[in-house]
Amino acid sequence: DMVTERSFGTLPSGEEVKCFHLENASGAYAEVLSFGAVITKICVPDCQGNLTDVVLGYDTLEGYMKNGCFFGACIGRSGNRIEGGRFKLDGQEVILAQNEGNNNLHSGPDGFEKKLWTAKHIDQENNSVTFSRISPDGENGFPGEFDISVTYEFTEKNAVRIVYTGVCDKTTVANMTNHSYFNLAGEGSGNVLDQYLTIHAQTYTPVREDSIPLGENVPVEGTPMDFRKMKKIGQDIGVDFEQLKFVGGYDHNFVLDKADGTMQLAARARSEKSGICMDVYTDCVGIQLYAGNFIGKQTGKGGASYDSRHAFCLETQYFPNAVNEPNFKSPVLHVGETYHSQTKYCFSVK
């Protein structure tokens, strides 16, 4: 079997957490937990054929129960920031927790990444596991009973495919993402400032000092936000530019060029050290580049030392605060509609 499972520990409630190991014929693999539907490992060959774990994470369940940085997390119902933790739906005000200044961040403080999911379906043929859960009406403040599933597939070509599908019995917000932190030289190998990145975006959504977008798309041209040609993540990160100063480096939403609801190449990254390349495909309108500015000193897998900028995130999404911003594509999910979103992280060597 390509999909195997093992125990990853027990929650204070006494419920067991399972780890699912998705391995392809070459021996490369990914691992995901039923707790938080978290990605804990993505192990792919480097240019010498050594299996390299390219995502940050923890060895223990306790690590993921805290997980202040959201390593590998399945984020829901709504990723990124909502201004003031509130918005109006169908004339009713919805009030969420304010867990980042006045903002609501990632639906927290106890979003989908802290919930136990059910492994509903294991597909040996496609090397995938589908987790599901019913998010009750009012959970984290969001209206409606949201029936959501997330499928993780690890393909024969070393790609992690993530598919979200959900329906709700009231109008709600659905903007799921995965918060994996990538280091293409291997987790625990130090900072990622010399790793290369391309983002297929002519424009981005600049933010106020509190990380809430201004509501406009601004050209990247002539700014440190220009990733249209491959450049090192660290090349411009320290430039005297107000947007970078506001958030301590890159933590911005980019407006994807070809966001027409079909799968498009959104971004491409690589490490010269390992030769590992990652292509990100998505059907989403936006992608958040976060340069790990606030990881801080902590201990990761196998005792590895992590610190700020030791990884980067590329989170596919509706734009931040889109529910309050009429200029942005709406993340509102109506009764009778199906939420469906797909992102693929494809690994190769050059």
mmCIF file of C-alpha atoms in Angstrom:
data_model
loop_
_atom_site.group_PDB
_atom_site.id
_atom_site.type_symbol
_atom_site.label_atom_id
_atom_site.label_comp_id
_atom_site.label_asym_id
_atom_site.label_seq_id
_atom_site.Cartn_x
_atom_site.Cartn_y
_atom_site.Cartn_z
ATOM 1 C CA ASP A 1 0.000 0.000 0.000
ATOM 2 C CA MET A 2 1.121 3.517 -0.768
ATOM 3 C CA VAL A 3 -0.946 5.045 2.062
ATOM 4 C CA THR A 4 -0.141 3.819 5.564
ATOM 5 C CA GLU A 5 -1.221 5.188 8.932
ATOM 6 C CA ARG A 6 0.176 5.227 12.434
ATOM 7 C CA SER A 7 -0.618 6.824 15.761
ATOM 8 C CA PHE A 8 0.805 10.317 16.330
ATOM 9 C CA GLY A 9 -0.351 10.698 19.928
ATOM 10 C CA THR A 10 -3.429 11.361 21.994
ATOM 11 C CA LEU A 11 -5.285 14.626 22.579
ATOM 12 C CA PRO A 12 -6.217 15.722 26.138
ATOM 13 C CA SER A 13 -9.756 14.570 25.238
ATOM 14 C CA GLY A 14 -8.401 11.021 24.866
ATOM 15 C CA GLU A 15 -8.939 11.017 21.085
ATOM 16 C CA GLU A 16 -6.172 9.481 19.016
ATOM 17 C CA VAL A 17 -4.406 11.457 16.288
ATOM 18 C CA LYS A 18 -3.324 9.539 13.193
ATOM 19 C CA CYS A 19 -0.447 10.299 10.860
ATOM 20 C CA PHE A 20 -0.943 9.291 7.223
ATOM 21 C CA HIS A 21 2.138 8.465 5.164
ATOM 22 C CA LEU A 22 1.660 8.963 1.397
ATOM 23 C CA GLU A 23 4.570 7.381 -0.479
ATOM 24 C CA ASN A 24 5.020 7.051 -4.224
ATOM 25 C CA ALA A 25 6.883 4.361 -6.174
ATOM 26 C CA SER A 26 10.156 6.316 -6.052
ATOM 27 C CA GLY A 27 10.140 6.400 -2.223
ATOM 28 C CA ALA A 28 9.411 10.129 -1.950
ATOM 29 C CA TYR A 29 6.580 10.875 0.487
ATOM 30 C CA ALA A 30 4.401 13.336 2.337
ATOM 31 C CA GLU A 31 2.851 12.983 5.798
ATOM 32 C CA VAL A 32 -0.374 14.550 7.074
ATOM 33 C CA LEU A 33 -2.164 14.467 10.437
ATOM 34 C CA SER A 34 -5.827 14.013 11.287
ATOM 35 C CA PHE A 35 -5.242 16.776 13.865
ATOM 36 C CA GLY A 36 -5.667 20.050 11.999
ATOM 37 C CA ALA A 37 -5.279 18.259 8.641
ATOM 38 C CA VAL A 38 -1.682 19.464 9.024
ATOM 39 C CA ILE A 39 1.117 18.641 6.561
ATOM 40 C CA THR A 40 4.063 17.518 8.703
ATOM 41 C CA LYS A 41 6.556 16.355 6.064
ATOM 42 C CA ILE A 42 7.248 16.588 2.349
ATOM 43 C CA CYS A 43 10.317 14.492 1.554
ATOM 44 C CA VAL A 44 11.601 14.754 -2.017
ATOM 45 C CA PRO A 45 14.985 13.998 -3.624
ATOM 46 C CA ASP A 46 17.628 16.701 -3.998
ATOM 47 C CA CYS A 47 20.007 16.834 -6.969
ATOM 48 C CA GLN A 48 22.100 14.003 -5.443
ATOM 49 C CA GLY A 49 19.050 11.823 -4.839
ATOM 50 C CA ASN A 50 18.992 12.365 -1.067
ATOM 51 C CA LEU A 51 15.465 12.575 0.327
ATOM 52 C CA THR A 52 15.065 16.067 1.759
ATOM 53 C CA ASP A 53 12.247 17.271 4.011
ATOM 54 C CA VAL A 54 11.316 20.700 2.651
ATOM 55 C CA VAL A 55 8.698 21.831 5.213
ATOM 56 C CA LEU A 56 9.084 23.124 8.773
ATOM 57 C CA GLY A 57 7.274 21.332 11.571
ATOM 58 C CA TYR A 58 7.435 19.465 14.858
ATOM 59 C CA ASP A 59 8.098 15.901 15.987
ATOM 60 C CA THR A 60 5.280 15.802 18.514
ATOM 61 C CA LEU A 61 1.558 16.402 18.751
ATOM 62 C CA GLU A 62 2.250 18.941 21.525
ATOM 63 C CA GLY A 63 4.161 21.046 18.984
ATOM 64 C CA TYR A 64 1.148 21.158 16.673
ATOM 65 C CA MET A 65 -1.272 21.825 19.537
ATOM 66 C CA LYS A 66 0.583 25.123 20.137
ATOM 67 C CA ASN A 67 1.886 25.818 16.591
ATOM 68 C CA GLY A 68 1.888 29.621 16.887
ATOM 69 C CA CYS A 69 3.298 29.957 13.346
ATOM 70 C CA PHE A 70 0.734 27.601 11.739
ATOM 71 C CA PHE A 71 3.397 25.222 10.346
ATOM 72 C CA GLY A 72 1.745 22.992 7.715
ATOM 73 C CA ALA A 73 -1.696 24.044 8.887
ATOM 74 C CA CYS A 74 -4.991 23.675 7.075
ATOM 75 C CA ILE A 75 -6.485 27.159 7.529
ATOM 76 C CA GLY A 76 -10.244 27.716 7.718
ATOM 77 C CA ARG A 77 -12.911 28.748 7.382
ATOM 78 C CA SER A 78 -11.214 31.938 6.285
ATOM 79 C CA GLY A 79 -7.507 32.391 5.709
ATOM 80 C CA ASN A 80 -5.562 35.597 6.248
ATOM 81 C CA ARG A 81 -6.977 38.773 7.823
ATOM 82 C CA ILE A 82 -10.435 40.200 8.371
ATOM 83 C CA GLU A 83 -10.456 43.848 9.478
ATOM 84 C CA GLY A 84 -11.780 44.377 13.003
ATOM 85 C CA GLY A 85 -12.744 40.681 13.123
ATOM 86 C CA ARG A 86 -16.155 41.614 11.716
ATOM 87 C CA PHE A 87 -18.188 41.818 8.540
ATOM 88 C CA LYS A 88 -21.802 41.883 7.346
ATOM 89 C CA LEU A 89 -23.555 38.956 5.662
ATOM 90 C CA ASP A 90 -27.214 39.050 4.625
ATOM 91 C CA GLY A 91 -27.600 42.233 6.703
ATOM 92 C CA GLN A 92 -26.327 40.554 9.888
ATOM 93 C CA GLU A 93 -23.058 41.530 11.566
ATOM 94 C CA VAL A 94 -20.694 38.607 12.093
ATOM 95 C CA ILE A 95 -18.200 39.030 14.928
ATOM 96 C CA LEU A 96 -14.988 36.985 15.118
ATOM 97 C CA ALA A 97 -12.140 36.965 17.603
ATOM 98 C CA GLN A 98 -9.544 39.732 17.335
ATOM 99 C CA ASN A 99 -6.389 37.618 17.563
ATOM 100 C CA GLU A 100 -3.905 39.919 15.784
ATOM 101 C CA GLY A 101 -4.326 43.482 17.015
ATOM 102 C CA ASN A 102 -7.863 44.358 15.904
ATOM 103 C CA ASN A 103 -7.808 41.826 13.080
ATOM 104 C CA ASN A 104 -9.004 38.287 12.891
ATOM 105 C CA LEU A 105 -6.141 36.169 11.527
ATOM 106 C CA HIS A 106 -6.750 32.721 10.015
ATOM 107 C CA SER A 107 -10.164 32.421 11.759
ATOM 108 C CA GLY A 108 -8.308 31.882 15.083
ATOM 109 C CA PRO A 109 -7.478 31.529 17.871
ATOM 110 C CA ASP A 110 -8.688 27.932 17.377
ATOM 111 C CA GLY A 111 -9.306 27.540 13.680
ATOM 112 C CA PHE A 112 -9.446 24.379 11.586
ATOM 113 C CA GLU A 113 -5.754 23.700 12.288
ATOM 114 C CA LYS A 114 -6.661 22.897 15.923
ATOM 115 C CA LYS A 115 -9.601 20.587 15.164
ATOM 116 C CA LEU A 116 -9.607 16.801 14.869
ATOM 117 C CA TRP A 117 -10.636 15.742 11.367
ATOM 118 C CA THR A 118 -12.044 12.396 10.230
ATOM 119 C CA ALA A 119 -10.072 10.437 7.644
ATOM 120 C CA LYS A 120 -13.133 9.826 5.508
ATOM 121 C CA HIS A 121 -11.495 8.185 2.517
ATOM 122 C CA ILE A 122 -8.137 6.601 1.779
ATOM 123 C CA ASP A 123 -7.464 6.111 -1.922
ATOM 124 C CA GLN A 124 -4.538 3.739 -2.413
ATOM 125 C CA GLU A 125 -4.649 4.059 -6.194
ATOM 126 C CA ASN A 126 -4.296 7.852 -6.127
ATOM 127 C CA ASN A 127 -2.097 7.849 -3.024
ATOM 128 C CA SER A 128 -4.432 10.221 -1.202
ATOM 129 C CA VAL A 129 -6.339 10.751 2.008
ATOM 130 C CA THR A 130 -9.491 12.846 2.366
ATOM 131 C CA PHE A 131 -10.221 14.445 5.740
ATOM 132 C CA SER A 132 -13.638 15.863 6.557
ATOM 133 C CA ARG A 133 -15.395 17.636 9.370
ATOM 134 C CA ILE A 134 -18.624 19.442 10.062
ATOM 135 C CA SER A 135 -17.857 22.908 11.363
ATOM 136 C CA PRO A 136 -20.932 23.719 13.475
ATOM 137 C CA ASP A 137 -23.042 26.850 13.032
ATOM 138 C CA GLY A 138 -21.302 29.689 14.888
ATOM 139 C CA GLU A 139 -17.925 27.980 15.169
ATOM 140 C CA ASN A 140 -15.276 30.723 15.582
ATOM 141 C CA GLY A 141 -18.195 33.124 14.945
ATOM 142 C CA PHE A 142 -18.947 32.010 11.378
ATOM 143 C CA PRO A 143 -22.573 31.378 10.410
ATOM 144 C CA GLY A 144 -23.898 28.046 9.151
ATOM 145 C CA GLU A 145 -22.982 24.403 9.438
ATOM 146 C CA PHE A 146 -20.042 24.070 7.054
ATOM 147 C CA ASP A 147 -19.438 20.556 5.745
ATOM 148 C CA ILE A 148 -15.857 20.648 4.487
ATOM 149 C CA SER A 149 -13.371 18.119 3.161
ATOM 150 C CA VAL A 150 -9.713 18.429 2.212
ATOM 151 C CA THR A 151 -7.884 15.872 0.086
ATOM 152 C CA TYR A 152 -4.107 15.484 0.113
ATOM 153 C CA GLU A 153 -2.632 13.510 -2.765
ATOM 154 C CA PHE A 154 1.047 12.753 -3.307
ATOM 155 C CA THR A 155 1.578 11.984 -6.979
ATOM 156 C CA GLU A 156 4.115 9.793 -8.770
ATOM 157 C CA LYS A 157 5.687 13.045 -10.015
ATOM 158 C CA ASN A 158 6.379 14.301 -6.464
ATOM 159 C CA ALA A 159 3.518 16.782 -6.329
ATOM 160 C CA VAL A 160 1.332 17.521 -3.307
ATOM 161 C CA ARG A 161 -2.197 18.192 -4.546
ATOM 162 C CA ILE A 162 -4.655 19.811 -2.132
ATOM 163 C CA VAL A 163 -8.375 19.976 -2.913
ATOM 164 C CA TYR A 164 -10.992 21.676 -0.715
ATOM 165 C CA THR A 165 -14.735 21.026 -1.142
ATOM 166 C CA GLY A 166 -17.482 22.399 1.078
ATOM 167 C CA VAL A 167 -21.154 23.320 1.407
ATOM 168 C CA CYS A 168 -22.928 25.388 4.051
ATOM 169 C CA ASP A 169 -26.573 25.697 5.139
ATOM 170 C CA LYS A 170 -26.268 29.475 5.662
ATOM 171 C CA THR A 171 -24.406 32.192 3.782
ATOM 172 C CA THR A 172 -20.823 32.107 5.065
ATOM 173 C CA VAL A 173 -17.209 32.866 4.149
ATOM 174 C CA ALA A 174 -15.044 30.101 2.647
ATOM 175 C CA ASN A 175 -11.385 30.868 1.952
ATOM 176 C CA MET A 176 -9.269 27.827 2.779
ATOM 177 C CA THR A 177 -5.510 27.644 2.393
ATOM 178 C CA ASN A 178 -2.493 25.640 3.479
ATOM 179 C CA HIS A 179 0.182 27.347 5.576
ATOM 180 C CA SER A 180 3.201 25.146 4.866
ATOM 181 C CA TYR A 181 6.576 26.808 5.431
ATOM 182 C CA PHE A 182 9.045 25.803 2.716
ATOM 183 C CA ASN A 183 12.815 25.619 2.821
ATOM 184 C CA LEU A 184 13.964 24.029 -0.425
ATOM 185 C CA ALA A 185 17.460 23.392 0.957
ATOM 186 C CA GLY A 186 15.787 21.294 3.683
ATOM 187 C CA GLU A 187 14.038 22.288 6.904
ATOM 188 C CA GLY A 188 16.554 23.214 9.569
ATOM 189 C CA SER A 189 19.176 24.329 6.999
ATOM 190 C CA GLY A 190 19.066 28.027 7.923
ATOM 191 C CA ASN A 191 17.589 31.046 6.181
ATOM 192 C CA VAL A 192 15.977 31.070 2.735
ATOM 193 C CA LEU A 193 17.203 34.494 1.607
ATOM 194 C CA ASP A 194 19.382 32.987 -1.144
ATOM 195 C CA GLN A 195 16.549 30.836 -2.518
ATOM 196 C CA TYR A 196 15.017 32.020 -5.773
ATOM 197 C CA LEU A 197 11.395 32.934 -6.375
ATOM 198 C CA THR A 198 9.151 33.926 -9.272
ATOM 199 C CA ILE A 199 5.539 35.053 -8.768
ATOM 200 C CA HIS A 200 3.319 35.449 -11.832
ATOM 201 C CA ALA A 201 1.773 38.736 -10.721
ATOM 202 C CA GLN A 202 1.867 42.174 -12.352
ATOM 203 C CA THR A 203 0.173 43.712 -9.300
ATOM 204 C CA TYR A 204 -0.133 43.228 -5.548
ATOM 205 C CA THR A 205 -2.441 44.535 -2.826
ATOM 206 C CA PRO A 206 -0.536 47.029 -0.633
ATOM 207 C CA VAL A 207 -1.483 47.156 3.047
ATOM 208 C CA ARG A 208 -1.896 49.635 5.870
ATOM 209 C CA GLU A 209 0.369 49.365 8.884
ATOM 210 C CA ASP A 210 -1.973 46.742 10.403
ATOM 211 C CA SER A 211 -1.661 44.445 7.329
ATOM 212 C CA ILE A 212 -5.159 45.182 6.001
ATOM 213 C CA PRO A 213 -5.096 45.874 2.228
ATOM 214 C CA LEU A 214 -5.931 49.386 1.025
ATOM 215 C CA GLY A 215 -8.341 47.892 -1.506
ATOM 216 C CA GLU A 216 -6.349 48.599 -4.639
ATOM 217 C CA ASN A 217 -4.107 46.595 -6.948
ATOM 218 C CA VAL A 218 -0.782 48.347 -7.495
ATOM 219 C CA PRO A 219 1.847 47.441 -10.127
ATOM 220 C CA VAL A 220 4.898 45.597 -8.788
ATOM 221 C CA GLU A 221 7.065 47.239 -11.443
ATOM 222 C CA GLY A 222 9.894 49.327 -10.051
ATOM 223 C CA THR A 223 9.325 48.087 -6.490
ATOM 224 C CA PRO A 224 10.827 45.356 -4.268
ATOM 225 C CA MET A 225 7.499 43.517 -4.816
ATOM 226 C CA ASP A 226 8.490 42.628 -8.382
ATOM 227 C CA PHE A 227 8.986 38.851 -8.617
ATOM 228 C CA ARG A 228 8.052 38.554 -12.297
ATOM 229 C CA LYS A 229 11.625 37.507 -13.057
ATOM 230 C CA MET A 230 13.275 35.003 -10.749
ATOM 231 C CA LYS A 231 15.243 36.670 -7.970
ATOM 232 C CA LYS A 232 16.541 35.792 -4.533
ATOM 233 C CA ILE A 233 13.971 36.243 -1.761
ATOM 234 C CA GLY A 234 16.594 38.264 0.122
ATOM 235 C CA GLN A 235 17.567 40.525 -2.780
ATOM 236 C CA ASP A 236 15.195 43.381 -1.918
ATOM 237 C CA ILE A 237 13.772 42.337 1.464
ATOM 238 C CA GLY A 238 15.818 44.948 3.342
ATOM 239 C CA VAL A 239 15.151 47.823 0.940
ATOM 240 C CA ASP A 240 13.837 51.110 2.402
ATOM 241 C CA PHE A 241 10.250 50.603 1.240
ATOM 242 C CA GLU A 242 7.257 51.414 3.415
ATOM 243 C CA GLN A 243 5.326 48.215 2.571
ATOM 244 C CA LEU A 244 8.211 46.013 3.727
ATOM 245 C CA LYS A 245 8.708 48.100 6.882
ATOM 246 C CA PHE A 246 5.036 47.785 7.867
ATOM 247 C CA VAL A 247 5.200 43.976 8.082
ATOM 248 C CA GLY A 248 8.891 43.259 8.710
ATOM 249 C CA GLY A 249 9.626 41.919 5.236
ATOM 250 C CA TYR A 250 7.397 40.215 2.678
ATOM 251 C CA ASP A 251 3.914 39.383 3.923
ATOM 252 C CA HIS A 252 1.770 40.424 0.987
ATOM 253 C CA ASN A 253 -0.950 39.193 -1.314
ATOM 254 C CA PHE A 254 -0.087 39.039 -5.011
ATOM 255 C CA VAL A 255 -2.753 39.331 -7.709
ATOM 256 C CA LEU A 256 -2.263 36.341 -9.983
ATOM 257 C CA ASP A 257 -2.124 37.154 -13.690
ATOM 258 C CA LYS A 258 -4.398 34.446 -15.008
ATOM 259 C CA ALA A 259 -6.955 33.994 -12.235
ATOM 260 C CA ASP A 260 -9.829 32.623 -14.327
ATOM 261 C CA GLY A 261 -10.773 29.705 -12.081
ATOM 262 C CA THR A 262 -8.589 27.199 -13.924
ATOM 263 C CA MET A 263 -5.289 25.786 -12.665
ATOM 264 C CA GLN A 264 -2.454 28.197 -13.434
ATOM 265 C CA LEU A 265 1.237 28.384 -12.619
ATOM 266 C CA ALA A 266 1.297 30.967 -9.824
ATOM 267 C CA ALA A 267 4.844 30.787 -8.510
ATOM 268 C CA ARG A 268 8.131 28.973 -8.876
ATOM 269 C CA ALA A 269 10.933 28.634 -6.326
ATOM 270 C CA ARG A 270 14.278 26.879 -6.177
ATOM 271 C CA SER A 271 17.348 26.321 -4.052
ATOM 272 C CA GLU A 272 20.726 26.297 -5.779
ATOM 273 C CA LYS A 273 22.125 24.406 -2.802
ATOM 274 C CA SER A 274 19.827 21.379 -3.090
ATOM 275 C CA GLY A 275 18.707 21.762 -6.705
ATOM 276 C CA ILE A 276 15.125 21.318 -5.500
ATOM 277 C CA CYS A 277 12.533 23.329 -7.441
ATOM 278 C CA MET A 278 8.898 23.912 -6.518
ATOM 279 C CA ASP A 279 6.144 24.997 -8.900
ATOM 280 C CA VAL A 280 2.868 26.191 -7.388
ATOM 281 C CA TYR A 281 -0.321 25.769 -9.416
ATOM 282 C CA THR A 282 -3.680 27.029 -8.209
ATOM 283 C CA ASP A 283 -7.170 28.045 -9.310
ATOM 284 C CA CYS A 284 -7.180 30.860 -6.708
ATOM 285 C CA VAL A 285 -7.090 34.598 -7.471
ATOM 286 C CA GLY A 286 -4.285 35.458 -5.052
ATOM 287 C CA ILE A 287 -1.192 34.126 -3.340
ATOM 288 C CA GLN A 288 0.349 35.384 -0.104
ATOM 289 C CA LEU A 289 4.127 35.480 0.059
ATOM 290 C CA TYR A 290 5.251 35.359 3.682
ATOM 291 C CA ALA A 291 9.013 35.356 4.228
ATOM 292 C CA GLY A 292 8.834 33.866 7.731
ATOM 293 C CA ASN A 293 9.678 37.227 9.291
ATOM 294 C CA PHE A 294 8.352 36.249 12.728
ATOM 295 C CA ILE A 295 9.157 32.538 13.072
ATOM 296 C CA GLY A 296 11.482 33.367 15.971
ATOM 297 C CA LYS A 297 13.879 30.990 17.691
ATOM 298 C CA GLN A 298 12.307 27.576 18.199
ATOM 299 C CA THR A 299 13.058 23.867 17.992
ATOM 300 C CA GLY A 300 11.708 21.940 15.049
ATOM 301 C CA LYS A 301 11.887 18.371 13.768
ATOM 302 C CA GLY A 302 14.828 16.287 14.945
ATOM 303 C CA GLY A 303 15.999 19.097 17.232
ATOM 304 C CA ALA A 304 16.590 21.461 14.301
ATOM 305 C CA SER A 305 16.954 25.151 15.169
ATOM 306 C CA TYR A 306 14.434 27.351 13.393
ATOM 307 C CA ASP A 307 14.478 31.135 13.328
ATOM 308 C CA SER A 308 12.978 34.038 11.399
ATOM 309 C CA ARG A 309 13.250 33.800 7.597
ATOM 310 C CA HIS A 310 14.220 30.125 7.769
ATOM 311 C CA ALA A 311 11.301 29.374 5.434
ATOM 312 C CA PHE A 312 8.760 31.046 3.168
ATOM 313 C CA CYS A 313 5.047 30.477 2.628
ATOM 314 C CA LEU A 314 3.068 30.696 -0.598
ATOM 315 C CA GLU A 315 -0.563 30.629 0.512
ATOM 316 C CA THR A 316 -3.173 30.502 -2.242
ATOM 317 C CA GLN A 317 -6.301 32.468 -1.387
ATOM 318 C CA TYR A 318 -8.994 35.057 -1.891
ATOM 319 C CA PHE A 319 -7.424 38.439 -1.089
ATOM 320 C CA PRO A 320 -7.096 39.413 2.612
ATOM 321 C CA ASN A 321 -10.196 41.121 4.044
ATOM 322 C CA ALA A 322 -12.027 40.439 0.761
ATOM 323 C CA VAL A 323 -15.323 40.004 2.643
ATOM 324 C CA ASN A 324 -15.158 43.707 3.608
ATOM 325 C CA GLU A 325 -13.639 44.994 0.377
ATOM 326 C CA PRO A 326 -16.043 45.483 -2.567
ATOM 327 C CA ASN A 327 -13.119 45.817 -5.024
ATOM 328 C CA PHE A 328 -11.936 42.265 -4.282
ATOM 329 C CA LYS A 329 -13.410 39.001 -5.529
ATOM 330 C CA SER A 330 -15.870 37.844 -2.872
ATOM 331 C CA PRO A 331 -15.134 34.832 -0.630
ATOM 332 C CA VAL A 332 -18.820 34.592 0.311
ATOM 333 C CA LEU A 333 -20.329 31.115 -0.090
ATOM 334 C CA HIS A 334 -24.090 31.064 -0.577
ATOM 335 C CA VAL A 335 -26.496 28.284 0.334
ATOM 336 C CA GLY A 336 -26.690 25.790 -2.524
ATOM 337 C CA GLU A 337 -23.216 26.682 -3.818
ATOM 338 C CA THR A 338 -20.223 24.365 -3.509
ATOM 339 C CA TYR A 339 -16.902 25.775 -2.382
ATOM 340 C CA HIS A 340 -14.127 24.165 -4.410
ATOM 341 C CA SER A 341 -10.479 25.132 -4.549
ATOM 342 C CA GLN A 342 -7.329 23.378 -5.654
ATOM 343 C CA THR A 343 -3.587 23.975 -5.232
ATOM 344 C CA LYS A 344 -0.621 21.857 -6.283
ATOM 345 C CA TYR A 345 2.968 22.083 -5.028
ATOM 346 C CA CYS A 346 5.139 20.269 -7.622
ATOM 347 C CA PHE A 347 8.700 19.308 -6.752
ATOM 348 C CA SER A 348 11.545 18.525 -9.168
ATOM 349 C CA VAL A 349 15.318 18.926 -9.419
ATOM 350 C CA LYS A 350 17.390 21.086 -11.716
#
